[in-house]
Short mmCIF file of C-alpha atoms in Angstrom, two decimals:
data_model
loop_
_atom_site.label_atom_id
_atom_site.label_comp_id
_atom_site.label_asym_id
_atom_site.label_seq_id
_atom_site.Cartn_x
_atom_site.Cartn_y
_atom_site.Cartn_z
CA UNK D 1 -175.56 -62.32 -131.65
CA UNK D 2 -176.09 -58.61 -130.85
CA UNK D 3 -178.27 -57.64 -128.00
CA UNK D 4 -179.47 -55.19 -125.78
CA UNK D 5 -182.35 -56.05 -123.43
CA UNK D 6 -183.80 -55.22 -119.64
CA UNK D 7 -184.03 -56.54 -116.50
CA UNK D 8 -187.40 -54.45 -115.29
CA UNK D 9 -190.04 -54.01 -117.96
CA UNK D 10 -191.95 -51.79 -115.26
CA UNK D 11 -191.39 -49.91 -112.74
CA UNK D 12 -193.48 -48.17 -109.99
CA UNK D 13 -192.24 -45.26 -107.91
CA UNK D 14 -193.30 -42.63 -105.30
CA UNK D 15 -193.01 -39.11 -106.81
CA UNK D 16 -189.80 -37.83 -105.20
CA UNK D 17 -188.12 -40.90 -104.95
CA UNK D 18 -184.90 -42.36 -106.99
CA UNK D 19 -185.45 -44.22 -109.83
CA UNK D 20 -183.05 -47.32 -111.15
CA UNK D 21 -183.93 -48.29 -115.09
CA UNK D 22 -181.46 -51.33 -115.96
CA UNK D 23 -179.92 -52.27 -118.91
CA UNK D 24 -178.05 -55.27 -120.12
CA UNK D 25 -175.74 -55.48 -123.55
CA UNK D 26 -173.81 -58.65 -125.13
CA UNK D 27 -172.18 -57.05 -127.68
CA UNK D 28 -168.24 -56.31 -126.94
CA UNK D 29 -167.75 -53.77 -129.50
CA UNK D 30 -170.22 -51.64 -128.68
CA UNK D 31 -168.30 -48.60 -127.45
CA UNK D 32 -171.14 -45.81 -127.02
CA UNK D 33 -174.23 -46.39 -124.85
CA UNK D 34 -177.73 -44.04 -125.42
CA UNK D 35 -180.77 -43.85 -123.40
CA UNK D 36 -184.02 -42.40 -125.02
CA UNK D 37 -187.12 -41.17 -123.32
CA UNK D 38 -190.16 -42.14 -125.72
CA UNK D 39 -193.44 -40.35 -123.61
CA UNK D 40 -196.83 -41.81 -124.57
CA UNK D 41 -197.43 -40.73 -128.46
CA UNK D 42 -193.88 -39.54 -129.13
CA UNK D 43 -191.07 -40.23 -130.43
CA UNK D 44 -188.02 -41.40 -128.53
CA UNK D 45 -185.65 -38.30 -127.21
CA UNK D 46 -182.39 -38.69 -126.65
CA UNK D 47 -181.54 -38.38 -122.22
CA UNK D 48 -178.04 -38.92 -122.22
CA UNK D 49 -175.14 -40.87 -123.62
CA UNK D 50 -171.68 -42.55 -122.17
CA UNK D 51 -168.82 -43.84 -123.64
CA UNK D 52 -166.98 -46.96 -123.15
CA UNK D 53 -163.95 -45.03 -121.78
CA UNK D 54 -165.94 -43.71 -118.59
CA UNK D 55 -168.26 -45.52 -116.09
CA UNK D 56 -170.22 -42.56 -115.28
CA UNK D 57 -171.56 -39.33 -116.45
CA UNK D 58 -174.06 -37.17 -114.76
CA UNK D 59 -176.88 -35.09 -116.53
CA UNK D 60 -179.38 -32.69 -115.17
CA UNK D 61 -181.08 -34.93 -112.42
CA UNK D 62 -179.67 -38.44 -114.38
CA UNK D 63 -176.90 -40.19 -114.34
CA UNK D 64 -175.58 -42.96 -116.37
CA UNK D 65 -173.61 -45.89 -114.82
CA UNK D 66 -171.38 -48.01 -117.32
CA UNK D 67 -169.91 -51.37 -115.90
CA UNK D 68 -168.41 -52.68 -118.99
CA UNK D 69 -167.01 -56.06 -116.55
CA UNK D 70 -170.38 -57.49 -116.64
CA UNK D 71 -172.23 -55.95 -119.66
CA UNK D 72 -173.82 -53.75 -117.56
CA UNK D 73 -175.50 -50.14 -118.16
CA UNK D 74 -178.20 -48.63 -115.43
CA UNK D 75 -179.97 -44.75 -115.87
CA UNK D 76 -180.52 -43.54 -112.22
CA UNK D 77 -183.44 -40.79 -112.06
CA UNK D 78 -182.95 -38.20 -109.11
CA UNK D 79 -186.08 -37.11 -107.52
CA UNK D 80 -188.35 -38.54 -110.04
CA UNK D 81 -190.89 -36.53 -110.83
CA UNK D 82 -194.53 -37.06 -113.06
CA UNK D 83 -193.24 -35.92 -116.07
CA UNK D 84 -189.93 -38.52 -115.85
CA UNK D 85 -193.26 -41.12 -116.56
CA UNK D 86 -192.39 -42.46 -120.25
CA UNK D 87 -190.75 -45.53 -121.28
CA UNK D 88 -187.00 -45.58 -121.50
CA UNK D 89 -185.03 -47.39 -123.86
CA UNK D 90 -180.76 -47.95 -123.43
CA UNK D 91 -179.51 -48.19 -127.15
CA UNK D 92 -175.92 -49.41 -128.05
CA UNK D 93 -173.53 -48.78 -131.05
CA UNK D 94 -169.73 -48.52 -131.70
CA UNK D 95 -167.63 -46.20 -133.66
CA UNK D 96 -167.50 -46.42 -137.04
CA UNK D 97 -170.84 -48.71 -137.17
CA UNK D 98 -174.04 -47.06 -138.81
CA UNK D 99 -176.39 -49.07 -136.55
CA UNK D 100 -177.57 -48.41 -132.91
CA UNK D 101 -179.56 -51.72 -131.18
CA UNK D 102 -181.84 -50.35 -128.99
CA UNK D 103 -183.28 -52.51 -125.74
CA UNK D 104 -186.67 -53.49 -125.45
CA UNK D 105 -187.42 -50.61 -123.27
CA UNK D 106 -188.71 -50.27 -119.40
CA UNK D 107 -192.19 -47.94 -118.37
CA UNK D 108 -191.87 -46.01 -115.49
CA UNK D 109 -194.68 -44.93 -113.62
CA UNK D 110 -194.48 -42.11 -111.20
CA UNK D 111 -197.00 -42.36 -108.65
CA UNK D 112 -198.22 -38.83 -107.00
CA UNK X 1 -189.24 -25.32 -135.93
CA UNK X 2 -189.95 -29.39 -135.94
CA UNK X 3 -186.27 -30.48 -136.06
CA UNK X 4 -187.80 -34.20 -137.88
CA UNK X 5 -191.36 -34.30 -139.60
CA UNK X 6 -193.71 -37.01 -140.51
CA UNK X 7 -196.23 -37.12 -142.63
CA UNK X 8 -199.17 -38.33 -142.30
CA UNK X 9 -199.60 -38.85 -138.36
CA UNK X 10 -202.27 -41.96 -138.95
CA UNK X 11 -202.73 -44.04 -141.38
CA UNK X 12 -205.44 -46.64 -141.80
CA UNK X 13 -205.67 -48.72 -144.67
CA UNK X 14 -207.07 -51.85 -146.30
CA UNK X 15 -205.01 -54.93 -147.06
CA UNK X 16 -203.32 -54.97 -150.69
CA UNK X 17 -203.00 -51.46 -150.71
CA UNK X 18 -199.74 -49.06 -151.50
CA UNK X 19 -198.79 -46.26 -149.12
CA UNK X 20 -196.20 -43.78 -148.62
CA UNK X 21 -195.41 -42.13 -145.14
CA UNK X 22 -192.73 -39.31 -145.96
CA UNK X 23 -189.87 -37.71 -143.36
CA UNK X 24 -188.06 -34.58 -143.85
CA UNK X 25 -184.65 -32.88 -141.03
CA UNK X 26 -183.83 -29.02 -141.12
CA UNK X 27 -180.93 -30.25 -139.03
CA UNK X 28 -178.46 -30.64 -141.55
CA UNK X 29 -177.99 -33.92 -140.88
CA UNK X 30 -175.83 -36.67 -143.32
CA UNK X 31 -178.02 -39.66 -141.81
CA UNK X 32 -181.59 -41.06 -141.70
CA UNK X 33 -183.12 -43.72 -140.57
CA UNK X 34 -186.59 -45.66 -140.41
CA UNK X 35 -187.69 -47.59 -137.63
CA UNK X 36 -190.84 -49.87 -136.98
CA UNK X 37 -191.84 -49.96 -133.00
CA UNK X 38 -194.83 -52.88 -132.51
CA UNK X 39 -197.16 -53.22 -129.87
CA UNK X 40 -194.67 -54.02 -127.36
CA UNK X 41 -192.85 -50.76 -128.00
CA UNK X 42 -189.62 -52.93 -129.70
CA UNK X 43 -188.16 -50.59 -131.72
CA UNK X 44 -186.40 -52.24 -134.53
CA UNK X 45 -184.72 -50.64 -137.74
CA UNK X 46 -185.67 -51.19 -140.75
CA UNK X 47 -183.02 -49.04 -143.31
CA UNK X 48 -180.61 -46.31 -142.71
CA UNK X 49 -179.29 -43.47 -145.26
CA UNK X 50 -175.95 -41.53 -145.57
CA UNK X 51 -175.82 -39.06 -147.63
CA UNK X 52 -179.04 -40.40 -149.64
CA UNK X 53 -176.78 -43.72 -149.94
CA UNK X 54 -178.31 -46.79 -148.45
CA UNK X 55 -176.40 -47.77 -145.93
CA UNK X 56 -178.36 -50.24 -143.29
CA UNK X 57 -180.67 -52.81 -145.60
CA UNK X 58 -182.06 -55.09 -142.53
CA UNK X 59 -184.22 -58.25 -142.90
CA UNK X 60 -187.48 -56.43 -144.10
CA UNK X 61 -189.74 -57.73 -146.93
CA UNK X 62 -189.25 -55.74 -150.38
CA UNK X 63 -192.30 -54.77 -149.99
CA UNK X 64 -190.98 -51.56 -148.06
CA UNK X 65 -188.85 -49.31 -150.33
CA UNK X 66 -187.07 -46.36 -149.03
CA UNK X 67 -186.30 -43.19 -151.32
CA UNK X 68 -184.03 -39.98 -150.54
CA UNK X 69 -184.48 -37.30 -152.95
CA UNK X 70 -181.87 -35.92 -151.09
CA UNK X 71 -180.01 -35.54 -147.53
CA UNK X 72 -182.87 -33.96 -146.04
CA UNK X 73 -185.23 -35.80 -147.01
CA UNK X 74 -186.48 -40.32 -146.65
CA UNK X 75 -189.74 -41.68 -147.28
CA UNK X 76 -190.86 -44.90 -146.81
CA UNK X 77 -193.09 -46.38 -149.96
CA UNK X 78 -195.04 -49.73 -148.68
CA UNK X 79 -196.79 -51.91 -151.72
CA UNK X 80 -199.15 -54.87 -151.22
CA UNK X 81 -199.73 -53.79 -147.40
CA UNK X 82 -200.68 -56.87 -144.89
CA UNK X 83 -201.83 -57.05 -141.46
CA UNK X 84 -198.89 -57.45 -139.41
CA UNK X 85 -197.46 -54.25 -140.94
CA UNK X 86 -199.38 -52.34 -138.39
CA UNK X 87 -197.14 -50.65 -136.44
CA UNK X 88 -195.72 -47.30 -135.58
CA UNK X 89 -193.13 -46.03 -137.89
CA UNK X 90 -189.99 -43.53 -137.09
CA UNK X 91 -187.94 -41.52 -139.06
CA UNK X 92 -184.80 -40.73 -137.29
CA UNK X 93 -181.66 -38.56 -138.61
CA UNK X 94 -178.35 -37.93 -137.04
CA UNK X 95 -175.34 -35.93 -137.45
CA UNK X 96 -172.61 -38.53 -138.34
CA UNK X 97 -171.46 -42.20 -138.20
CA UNK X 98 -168.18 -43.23 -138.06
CA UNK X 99 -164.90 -40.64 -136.89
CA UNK X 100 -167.26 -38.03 -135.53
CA UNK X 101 -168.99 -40.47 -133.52
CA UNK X 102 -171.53 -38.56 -133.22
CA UNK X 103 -174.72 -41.01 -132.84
CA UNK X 104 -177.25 -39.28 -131.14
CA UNK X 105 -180.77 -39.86 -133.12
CA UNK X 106 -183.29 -37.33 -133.75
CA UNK X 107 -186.64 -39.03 -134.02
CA UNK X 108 -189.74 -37.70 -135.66
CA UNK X 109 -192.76 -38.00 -134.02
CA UNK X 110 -193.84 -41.10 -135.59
CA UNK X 111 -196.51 -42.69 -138.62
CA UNK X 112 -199.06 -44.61 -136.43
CA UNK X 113 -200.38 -47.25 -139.73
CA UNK X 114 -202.90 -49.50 -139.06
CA UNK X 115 -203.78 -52.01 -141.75
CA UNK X 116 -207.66 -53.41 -141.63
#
């Protein structure tokens, strides 16, 4: 069946430090990768997005990371800073579908 | 200027009873969505709308009917409500499915319900 899920349900780091948020998918057809920010008392917001033709797309300060050998999709966090603290969820859908599976989300905690 | 509104925020309310929790986009969008997100911050979703057409009907009791007046506009009508319906709801729109591939999702700032 379809799935999205995470290796790290938390993770800890130093203010100013990299951050790593991993993501794993099953589904084969899924063809365009999300991940959301959701801070504490809102509503998910988008961060950035990848599709299945790349394996890597930079943001302002984030950068997604697509290996599509091994399922495999990973949101890398420059500098992380107190306000990256939320929980992040990678989301998955293909073209033509009307339904995006999200993961079951990682919280990151920036320490000062 | 909220891009997607919720109303009401909370919600607390007794066992058996019917609520609504309604969702409105200025962003033009053709798509909306509802999501519940439990304890454990799983988002799930519940229905999705095109074009005020259902679209997305997933495994949720009939209890929870969804209504679109029109493209702007889904609310969420729960009857008979029980305790594991506690939860925090989402409305969510976005621009298009399908050729445009456009899929990013707008989310409101959520329904907190909490059933007693």
């Amino acid at each position: 069946g379809e799935s999205v899920g995470l290796h790290l349900p938390t993770l800890s780091v130093q203010e100013g430090d990299n951050s790593i948020i991993n993501c794993a998918y099953s589904n084969s057809a899924s063809d365009y990768f999300i991940w959301y920010k959701q801070e504490s008392g809102k509503g998910p917001q988008f961060i950035i997005d990848i599709r299945s033709n790349m394996d890597k797309r930079q943001g302002q300060r984030v950068t997604v990371l697509l290996n599509k050998t091994v399922k495999h999709l990973s949101l890398q966090i420059a500098a992380t800073q107190p306000g990256d603290s939320a929980v992040y969820f990678c989301a998955e859908g293909h073209t033509g579908g009307f339904k995006t599976i999200f993961g079951a989300g990682t919280r990151l905690f920036v320490k000062a | 200027d909220t891009a997607v509104s919720q109303t009401p925020k909370y919600l607390v309310t007794q066992m058996g009873n019917d609520k609504s929790i309604k969702c409105e986009q200025n962003l033009g969008h053709d798509t909306m969505y509802w999501y519940k997100q439990d304890s454990k911050k799983f988002l799930k979703i519940m229905f999705s709308y095109n074009n005020k057409e259902l679209i997305i009907n997933e495994t949720v009791p009939n209890r929870f009917s969804p209504k679109s007046p029109d493209k702007a506009h889904l609310n969420l009508h729960i009857n008979s409500l029980e305790l594991g319906d506690s939860a925090v709801y989402f409305c969510a729109s976005s621009q298009d499915r399908g050729l445009a591939g456009e899929e990013t999702q707008y989310f409101g700032p959520g329904t907190r319900l909490l059933v007693l």
